[in-house]
PDB file of C-alpha atoms in Angstrom:
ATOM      1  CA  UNK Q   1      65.551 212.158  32.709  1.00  0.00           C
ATOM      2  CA  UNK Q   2      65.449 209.132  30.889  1.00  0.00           C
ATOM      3  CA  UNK Q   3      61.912 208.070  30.353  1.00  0.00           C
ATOM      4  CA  UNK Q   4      62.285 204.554  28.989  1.00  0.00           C
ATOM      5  CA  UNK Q   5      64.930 202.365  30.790  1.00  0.00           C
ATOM      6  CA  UNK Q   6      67.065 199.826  29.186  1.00  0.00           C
ATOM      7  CA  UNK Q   7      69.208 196.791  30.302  1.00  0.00           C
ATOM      8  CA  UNK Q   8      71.500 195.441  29.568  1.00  0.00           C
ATOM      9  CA  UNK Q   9      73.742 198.148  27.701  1.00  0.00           C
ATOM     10  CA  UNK Q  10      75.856 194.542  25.789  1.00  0.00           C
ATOM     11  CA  UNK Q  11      75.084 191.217  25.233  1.00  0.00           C
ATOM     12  CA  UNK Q  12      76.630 188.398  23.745  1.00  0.00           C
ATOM     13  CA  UNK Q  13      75.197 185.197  23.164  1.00  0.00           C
ATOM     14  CA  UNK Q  14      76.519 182.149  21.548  1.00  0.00           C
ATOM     15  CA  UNK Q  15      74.353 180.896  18.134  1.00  0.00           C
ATOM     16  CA  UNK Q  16      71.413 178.831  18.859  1.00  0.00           C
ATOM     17  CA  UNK Q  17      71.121 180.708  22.492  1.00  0.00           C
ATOM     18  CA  UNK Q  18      68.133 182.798  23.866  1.00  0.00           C
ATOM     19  CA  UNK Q  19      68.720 186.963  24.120  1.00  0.00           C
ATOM     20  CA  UNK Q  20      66.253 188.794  26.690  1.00  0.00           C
ATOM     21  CA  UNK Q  21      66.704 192.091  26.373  1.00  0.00           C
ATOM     22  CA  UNK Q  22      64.718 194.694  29.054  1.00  0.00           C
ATOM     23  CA  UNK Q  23      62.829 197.975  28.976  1.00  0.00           C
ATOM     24  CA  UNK Q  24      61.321 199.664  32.169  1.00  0.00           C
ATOM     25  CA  UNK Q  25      59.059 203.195  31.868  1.00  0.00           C
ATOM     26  CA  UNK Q  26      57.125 204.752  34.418  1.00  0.00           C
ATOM     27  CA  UNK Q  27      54.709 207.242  32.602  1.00  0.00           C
ATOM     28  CA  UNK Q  28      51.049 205.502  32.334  1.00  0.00           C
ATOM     29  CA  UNK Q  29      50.309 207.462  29.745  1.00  0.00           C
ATOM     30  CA  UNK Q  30      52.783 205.784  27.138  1.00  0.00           C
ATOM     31  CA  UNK Q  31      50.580 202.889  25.247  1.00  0.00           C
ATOM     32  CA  UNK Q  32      52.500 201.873  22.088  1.00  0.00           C
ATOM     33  CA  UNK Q  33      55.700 199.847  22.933  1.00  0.00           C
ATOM     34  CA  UNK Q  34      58.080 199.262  19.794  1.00  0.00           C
ATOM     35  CA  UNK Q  35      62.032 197.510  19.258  1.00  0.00           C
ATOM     36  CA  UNK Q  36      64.170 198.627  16.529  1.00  0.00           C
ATOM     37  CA  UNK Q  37      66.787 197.211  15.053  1.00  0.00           C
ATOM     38  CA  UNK Q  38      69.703 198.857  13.995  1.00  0.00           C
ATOM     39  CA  UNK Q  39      72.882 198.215  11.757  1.00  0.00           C
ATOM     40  CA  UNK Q  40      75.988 200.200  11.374  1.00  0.00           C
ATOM     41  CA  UNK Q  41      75.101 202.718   9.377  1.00  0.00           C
ATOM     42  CA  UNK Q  42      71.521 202.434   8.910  1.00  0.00           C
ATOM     43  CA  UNK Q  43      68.621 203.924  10.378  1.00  0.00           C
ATOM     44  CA  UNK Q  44      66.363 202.138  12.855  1.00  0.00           C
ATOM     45  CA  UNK Q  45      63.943 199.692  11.959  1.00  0.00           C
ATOM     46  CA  UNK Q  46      60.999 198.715  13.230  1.00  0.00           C
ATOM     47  CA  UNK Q  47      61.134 194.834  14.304  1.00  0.00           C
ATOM     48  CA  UNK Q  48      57.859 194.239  16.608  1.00  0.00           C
ATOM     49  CA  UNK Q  49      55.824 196.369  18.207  1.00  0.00           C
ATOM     50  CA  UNK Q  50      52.990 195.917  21.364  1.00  0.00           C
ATOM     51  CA  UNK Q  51      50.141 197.978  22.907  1.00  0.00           C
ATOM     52  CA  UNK Q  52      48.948 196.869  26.425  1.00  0.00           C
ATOM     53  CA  UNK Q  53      45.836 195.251  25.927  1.00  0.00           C
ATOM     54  CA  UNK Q  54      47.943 192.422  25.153  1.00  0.00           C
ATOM     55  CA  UNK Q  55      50.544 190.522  27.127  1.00  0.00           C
ATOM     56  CA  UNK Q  56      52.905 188.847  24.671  1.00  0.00           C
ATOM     57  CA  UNK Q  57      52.840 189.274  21.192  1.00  0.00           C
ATOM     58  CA  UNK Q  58      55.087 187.048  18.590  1.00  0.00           C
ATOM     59  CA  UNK Q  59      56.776 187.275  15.074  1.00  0.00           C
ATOM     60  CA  UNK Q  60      58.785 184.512  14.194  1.00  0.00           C
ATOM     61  CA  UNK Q  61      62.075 184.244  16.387  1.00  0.00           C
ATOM     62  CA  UNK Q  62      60.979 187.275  18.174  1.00  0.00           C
ATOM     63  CA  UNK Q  63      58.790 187.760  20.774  1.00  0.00           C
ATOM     64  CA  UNK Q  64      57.763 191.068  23.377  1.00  0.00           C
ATOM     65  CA  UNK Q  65      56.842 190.084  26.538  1.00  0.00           C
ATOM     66  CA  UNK Q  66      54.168 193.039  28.558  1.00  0.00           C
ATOM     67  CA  UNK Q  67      53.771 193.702  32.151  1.00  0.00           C
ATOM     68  CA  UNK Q  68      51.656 196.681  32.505  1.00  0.00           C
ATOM     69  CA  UNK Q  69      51.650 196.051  36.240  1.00  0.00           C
ATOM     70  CA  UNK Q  70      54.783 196.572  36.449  1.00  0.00           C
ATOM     71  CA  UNK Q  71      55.685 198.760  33.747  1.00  0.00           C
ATOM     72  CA  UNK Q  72      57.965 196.567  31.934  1.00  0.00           C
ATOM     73  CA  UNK Q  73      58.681 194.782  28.886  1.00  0.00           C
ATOM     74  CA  UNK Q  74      61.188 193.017  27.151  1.00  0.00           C
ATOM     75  CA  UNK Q  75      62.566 190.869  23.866  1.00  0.00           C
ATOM     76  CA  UNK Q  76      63.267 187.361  23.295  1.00  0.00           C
ATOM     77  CA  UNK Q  77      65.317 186.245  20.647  1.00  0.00           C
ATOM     78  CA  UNK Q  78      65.307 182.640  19.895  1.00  0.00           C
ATOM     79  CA  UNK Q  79      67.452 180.697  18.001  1.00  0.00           C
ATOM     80  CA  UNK Q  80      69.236 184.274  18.080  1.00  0.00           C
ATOM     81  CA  UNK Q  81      71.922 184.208  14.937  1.00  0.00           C
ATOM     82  CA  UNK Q  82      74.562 185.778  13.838  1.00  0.00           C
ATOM     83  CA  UNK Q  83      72.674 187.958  11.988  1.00  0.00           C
ATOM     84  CA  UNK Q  84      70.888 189.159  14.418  1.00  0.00           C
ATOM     85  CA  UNK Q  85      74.163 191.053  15.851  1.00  0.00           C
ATOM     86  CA  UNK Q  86      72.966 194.738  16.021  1.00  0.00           C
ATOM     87  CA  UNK Q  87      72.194 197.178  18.244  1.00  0.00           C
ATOM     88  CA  UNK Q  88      68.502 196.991  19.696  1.00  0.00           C
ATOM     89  CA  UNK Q  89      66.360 200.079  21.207  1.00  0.00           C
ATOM     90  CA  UNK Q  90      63.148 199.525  22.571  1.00  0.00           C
ATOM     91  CA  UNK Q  91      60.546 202.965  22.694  1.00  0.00           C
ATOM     92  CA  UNK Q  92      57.457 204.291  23.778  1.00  0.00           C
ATOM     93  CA  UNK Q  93      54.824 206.492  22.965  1.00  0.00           C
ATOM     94  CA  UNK Q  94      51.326 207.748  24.160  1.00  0.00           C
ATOM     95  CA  UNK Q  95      48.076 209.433  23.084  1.00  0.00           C
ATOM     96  CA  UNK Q  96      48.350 212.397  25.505  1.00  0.00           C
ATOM     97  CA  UNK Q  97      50.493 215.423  26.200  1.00  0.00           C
ATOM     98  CA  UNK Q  98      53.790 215.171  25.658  1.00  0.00           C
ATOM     99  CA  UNK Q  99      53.737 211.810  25.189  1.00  0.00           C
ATOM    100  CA  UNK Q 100      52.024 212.124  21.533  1.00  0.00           C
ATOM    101  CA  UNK Q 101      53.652 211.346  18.526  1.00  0.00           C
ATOM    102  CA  UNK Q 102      57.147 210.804  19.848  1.00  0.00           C
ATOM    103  CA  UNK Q 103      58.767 208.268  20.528  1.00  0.00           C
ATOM    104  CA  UNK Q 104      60.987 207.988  23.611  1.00  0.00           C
ATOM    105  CA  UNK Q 105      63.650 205.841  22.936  1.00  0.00           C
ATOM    106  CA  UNK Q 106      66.096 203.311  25.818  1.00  0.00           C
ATOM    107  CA  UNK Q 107      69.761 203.784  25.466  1.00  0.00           C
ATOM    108  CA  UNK Q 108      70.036 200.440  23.060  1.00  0.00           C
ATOM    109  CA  UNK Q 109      71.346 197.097  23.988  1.00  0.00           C
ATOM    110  CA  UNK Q 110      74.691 196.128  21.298  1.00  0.00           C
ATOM    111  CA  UNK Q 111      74.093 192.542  20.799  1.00  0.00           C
ATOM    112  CA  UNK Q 112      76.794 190.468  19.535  1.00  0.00           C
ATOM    113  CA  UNK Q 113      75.706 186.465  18.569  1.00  0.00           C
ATOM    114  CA  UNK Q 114      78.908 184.090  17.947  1.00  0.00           C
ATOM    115  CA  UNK Q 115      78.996 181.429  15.983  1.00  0.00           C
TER     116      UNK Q 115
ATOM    117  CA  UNK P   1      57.947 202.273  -2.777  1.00  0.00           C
ATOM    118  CA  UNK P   2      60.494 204.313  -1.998  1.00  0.00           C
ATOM    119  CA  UNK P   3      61.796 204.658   2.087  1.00  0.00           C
ATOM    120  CA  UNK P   4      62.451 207.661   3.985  1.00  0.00           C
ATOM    121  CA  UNK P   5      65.637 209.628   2.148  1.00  0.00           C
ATOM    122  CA  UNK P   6      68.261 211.598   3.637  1.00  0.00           C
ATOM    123  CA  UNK P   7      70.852 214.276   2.632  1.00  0.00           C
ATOM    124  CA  UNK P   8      73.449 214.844   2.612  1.00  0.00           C
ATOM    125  CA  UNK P   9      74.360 211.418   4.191  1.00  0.00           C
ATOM    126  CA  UNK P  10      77.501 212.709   5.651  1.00  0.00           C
ATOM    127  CA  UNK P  11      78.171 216.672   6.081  1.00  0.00           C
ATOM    128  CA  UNK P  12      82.046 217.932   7.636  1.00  0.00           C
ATOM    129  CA  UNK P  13      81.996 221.684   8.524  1.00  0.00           C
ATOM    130  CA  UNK P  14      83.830 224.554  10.318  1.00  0.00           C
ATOM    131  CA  UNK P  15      82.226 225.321  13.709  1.00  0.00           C
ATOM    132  CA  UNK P  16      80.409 228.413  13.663  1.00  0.00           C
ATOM    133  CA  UNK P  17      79.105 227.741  10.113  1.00  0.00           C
ATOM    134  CA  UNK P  18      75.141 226.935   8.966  1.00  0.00           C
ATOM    135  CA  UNK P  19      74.512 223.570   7.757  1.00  0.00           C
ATOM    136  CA  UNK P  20      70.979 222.488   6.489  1.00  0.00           C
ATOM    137  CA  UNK P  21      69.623 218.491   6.219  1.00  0.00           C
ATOM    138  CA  UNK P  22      67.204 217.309   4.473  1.00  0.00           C
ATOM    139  CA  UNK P  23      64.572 215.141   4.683  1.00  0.00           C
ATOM    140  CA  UNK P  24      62.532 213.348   1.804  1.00  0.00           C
ATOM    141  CA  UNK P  25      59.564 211.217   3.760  1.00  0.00           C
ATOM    142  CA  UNK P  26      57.455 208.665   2.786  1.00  0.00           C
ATOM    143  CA  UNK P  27      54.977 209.531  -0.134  1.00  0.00           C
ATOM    144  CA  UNK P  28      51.543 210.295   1.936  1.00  0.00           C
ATOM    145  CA  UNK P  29      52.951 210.136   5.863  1.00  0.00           C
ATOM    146  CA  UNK P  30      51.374 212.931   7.556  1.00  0.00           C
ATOM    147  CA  UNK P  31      53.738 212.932  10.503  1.00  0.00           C
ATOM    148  CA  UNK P  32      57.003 213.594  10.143  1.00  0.00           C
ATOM    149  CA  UNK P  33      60.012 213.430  13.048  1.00  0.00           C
ATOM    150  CA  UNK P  34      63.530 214.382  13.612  1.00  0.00           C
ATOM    151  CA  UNK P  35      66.147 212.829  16.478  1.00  0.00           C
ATOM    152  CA  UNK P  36      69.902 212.853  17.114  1.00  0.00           C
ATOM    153  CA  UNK P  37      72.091 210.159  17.696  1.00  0.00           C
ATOM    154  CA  UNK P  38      75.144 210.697  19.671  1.00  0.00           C
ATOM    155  CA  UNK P  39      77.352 208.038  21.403  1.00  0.00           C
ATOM    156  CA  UNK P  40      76.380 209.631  24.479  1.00  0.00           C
ATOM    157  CA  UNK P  41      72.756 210.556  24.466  1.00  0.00           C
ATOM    158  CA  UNK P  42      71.616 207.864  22.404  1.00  0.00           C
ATOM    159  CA  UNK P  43      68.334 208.370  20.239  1.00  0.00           C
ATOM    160  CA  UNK P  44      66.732 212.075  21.277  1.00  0.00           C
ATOM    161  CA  UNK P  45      63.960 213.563  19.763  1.00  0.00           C
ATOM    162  CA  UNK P  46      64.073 216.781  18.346  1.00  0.00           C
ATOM    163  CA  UNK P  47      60.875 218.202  17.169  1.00  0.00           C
ATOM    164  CA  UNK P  48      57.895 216.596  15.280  1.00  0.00           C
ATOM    165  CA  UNK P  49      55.226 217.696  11.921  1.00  0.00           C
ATOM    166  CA  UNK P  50      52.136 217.202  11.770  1.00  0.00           C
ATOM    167  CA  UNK P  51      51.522 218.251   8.205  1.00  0.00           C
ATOM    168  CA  UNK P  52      53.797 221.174   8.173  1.00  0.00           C
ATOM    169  CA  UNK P  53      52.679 222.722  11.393  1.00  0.00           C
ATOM    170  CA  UNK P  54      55.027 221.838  14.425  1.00  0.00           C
ATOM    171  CA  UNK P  55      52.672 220.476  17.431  1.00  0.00           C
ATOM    172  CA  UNK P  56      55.987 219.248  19.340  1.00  0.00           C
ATOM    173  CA  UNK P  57      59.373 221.143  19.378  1.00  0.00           C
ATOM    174  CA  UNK P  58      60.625 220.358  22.520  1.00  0.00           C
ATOM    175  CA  UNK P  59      63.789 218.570  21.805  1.00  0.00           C
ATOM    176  CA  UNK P  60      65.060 221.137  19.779  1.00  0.00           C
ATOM    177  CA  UNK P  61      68.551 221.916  22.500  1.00  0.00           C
ATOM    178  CA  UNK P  62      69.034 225.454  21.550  1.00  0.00           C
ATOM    179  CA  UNK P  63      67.640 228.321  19.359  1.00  0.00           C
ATOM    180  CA  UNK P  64      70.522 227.440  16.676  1.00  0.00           C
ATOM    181  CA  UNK P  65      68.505 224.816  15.482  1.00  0.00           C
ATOM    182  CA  UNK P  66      65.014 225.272  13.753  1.00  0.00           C
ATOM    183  CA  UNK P  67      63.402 223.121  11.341  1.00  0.00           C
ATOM    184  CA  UNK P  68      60.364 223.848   8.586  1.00  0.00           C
ATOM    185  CA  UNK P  69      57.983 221.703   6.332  1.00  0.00           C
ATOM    186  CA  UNK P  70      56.579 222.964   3.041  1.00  0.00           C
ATOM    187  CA  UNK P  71      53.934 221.176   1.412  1.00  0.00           C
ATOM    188  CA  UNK P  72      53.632 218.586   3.686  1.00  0.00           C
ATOM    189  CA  UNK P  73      56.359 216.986   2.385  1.00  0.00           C
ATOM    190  CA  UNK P  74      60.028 217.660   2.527  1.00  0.00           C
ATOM    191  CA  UNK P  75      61.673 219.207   5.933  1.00  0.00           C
ATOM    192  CA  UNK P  76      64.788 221.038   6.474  1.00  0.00           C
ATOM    193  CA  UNK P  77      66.763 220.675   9.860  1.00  0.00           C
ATOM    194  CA  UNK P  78      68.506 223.900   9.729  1.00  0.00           C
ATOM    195  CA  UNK P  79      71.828 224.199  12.013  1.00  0.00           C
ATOM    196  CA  UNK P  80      73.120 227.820  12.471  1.00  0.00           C
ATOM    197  CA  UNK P  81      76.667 228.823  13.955  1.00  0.00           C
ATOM    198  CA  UNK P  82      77.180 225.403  14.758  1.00  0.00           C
ATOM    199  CA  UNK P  83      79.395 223.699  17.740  1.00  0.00           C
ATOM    200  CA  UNK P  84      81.446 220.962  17.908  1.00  0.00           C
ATOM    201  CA  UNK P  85      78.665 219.273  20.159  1.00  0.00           C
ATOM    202  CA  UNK P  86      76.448 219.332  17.544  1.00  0.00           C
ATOM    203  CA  UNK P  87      78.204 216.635  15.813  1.00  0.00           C
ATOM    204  CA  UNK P  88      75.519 213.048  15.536  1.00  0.00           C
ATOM    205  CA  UNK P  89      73.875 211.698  13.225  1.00  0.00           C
ATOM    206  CA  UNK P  90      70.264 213.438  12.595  1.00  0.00           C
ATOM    207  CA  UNK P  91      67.862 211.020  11.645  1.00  0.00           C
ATOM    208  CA  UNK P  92      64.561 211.697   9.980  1.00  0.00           C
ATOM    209  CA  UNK P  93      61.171 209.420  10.310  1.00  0.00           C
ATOM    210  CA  UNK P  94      57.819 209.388   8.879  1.00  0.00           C
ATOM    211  CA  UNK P  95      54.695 207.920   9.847  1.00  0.00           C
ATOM    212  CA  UNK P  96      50.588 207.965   8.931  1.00  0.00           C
ATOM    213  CA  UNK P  97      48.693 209.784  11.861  1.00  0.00           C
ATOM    214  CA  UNK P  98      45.700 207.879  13.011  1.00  0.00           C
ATOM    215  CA  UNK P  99      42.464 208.879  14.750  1.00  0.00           C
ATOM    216  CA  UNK P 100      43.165 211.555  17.781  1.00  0.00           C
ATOM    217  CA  UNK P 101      47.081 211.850  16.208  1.00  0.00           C
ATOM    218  CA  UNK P 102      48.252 208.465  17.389  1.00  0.00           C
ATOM    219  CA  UNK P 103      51.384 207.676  15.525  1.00  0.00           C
ATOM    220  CA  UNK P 104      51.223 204.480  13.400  1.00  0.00           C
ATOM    221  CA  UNK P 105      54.809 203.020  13.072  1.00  0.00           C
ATOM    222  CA  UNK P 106      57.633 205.461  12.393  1.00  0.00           C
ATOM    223  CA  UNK P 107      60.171 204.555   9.546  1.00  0.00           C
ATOM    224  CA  UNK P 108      63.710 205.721   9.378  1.00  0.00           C
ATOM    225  CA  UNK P 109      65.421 207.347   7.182  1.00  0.00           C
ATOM    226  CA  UNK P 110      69.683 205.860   6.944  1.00  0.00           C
ATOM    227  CA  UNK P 111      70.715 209.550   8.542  1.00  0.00           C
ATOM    228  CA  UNK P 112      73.364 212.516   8.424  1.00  0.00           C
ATOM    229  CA  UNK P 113      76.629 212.323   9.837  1.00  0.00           C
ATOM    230  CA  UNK P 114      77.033 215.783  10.908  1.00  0.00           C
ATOM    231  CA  UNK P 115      80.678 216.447  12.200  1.00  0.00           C
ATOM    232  CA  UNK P 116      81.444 219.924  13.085  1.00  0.00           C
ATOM    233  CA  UNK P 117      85.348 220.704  12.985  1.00  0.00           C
TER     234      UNK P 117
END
């Protein structure tokens, strides 16, 4: 059972363009919301993180957007560059049970930028 | 400072043999994770430190795998009679532990590319 939903699976954008990349989850408990970034052959990064007492949060060209009402969240890349062509996960983890510590991770979203 | 280190980085065996990976964490992270990444299950958790007791090893799929931590330091993902299916790339993260245990950011070690023959 996947606990952290992710769409869409691909995405290409042309240079300059917007990405918008989207996470669902369902368990209430779950109150840390991160994205990584990751490159062939590298490990995950962390690129922005969010907790819920907030609705949007910023860093540069990035941005997470929060709906707690709904249970959602997503990325914005602006300006999104070539460079940015990885492959993006978004996660979650809580303060409770066996949502502690962990990190429950969406399938990733491969996103290709062309010049 | 130094990241997160990983070895071997990539590891071929026979099915049915042992393998053993290693993690090096983050000088002074409390909290230390492993997870799998396959092409089809993505990024799965596999069993968390706190320290060098284990508070969480639920992800661990099978009693061939176990994993230890001495000195609250290095861990050891320990693979017995492997299977083809274990083939992924095991990654290892570290992170501080806050108040209550809530995890401050996790960082990632680069990985092992396990393939089992």
């Amino acid at each position: 059972q996947q606990q952290v939903k992710q769409s869409p699976q691909s995405l290409i954008v042309q240079k300059g363009g917007i990405s918008i990349i989207n996470c669902a989850y369902e368990n209430t408990a779950f109150d840390y919301f991160p994205w990584y970034q990751q490159f062939p052959g590298k490990g995950p990064a962390l690129l922005i993180a969010i907790r819920p007492d907030v609705s949007e949060k910023k860093e540069g060209r990035f941005t997470i957007s929060f709906n707690k009402s709904a249970k959602q969240f997503s990325l914005h890349i602006m300006d999104s560059q070539p460079g940015d062509s990885a492959t993006y996960f978004c996660a979650a983890s809580g303060v409770r049970g066996s949502t502690l510590g962990r990190l429950y991770f969406g399938r990733g979203t491969q996103l290709t930028v062309w010049p | 400072g130094a990241g997160v280190s990983q070895s071997p980085s990539n590891k071929v065996t026979e099915k049915g043999k042992d393998v053993e990976l290693r993690c090096d964490p983050i000088s002074g992270h409390t909290a230390l994770y492993w997870y799998r990444q396959s092409l089809g299950q993505g990024l799965e958790f596999l069993i968390y430190f706190q320290g060098n007791s284990a508070p969480d090893k639920s992800g661990l799929p099978s009693d061939r795998f176990s994993a230890e931590r001495t000195g609250g330091s290095v861990s050891t993902l320990t693979i017995q009679r492997t299977q083809q299916e274990d083939s992924a790339v095991y990654l290892c993260a570290s992170s501080f532990l806050g108040r209550g245990g809530v995890a401050d950011t996790q960082y990632f070690g680069p990985g092992t590319r396990l393939t089992v023959l």
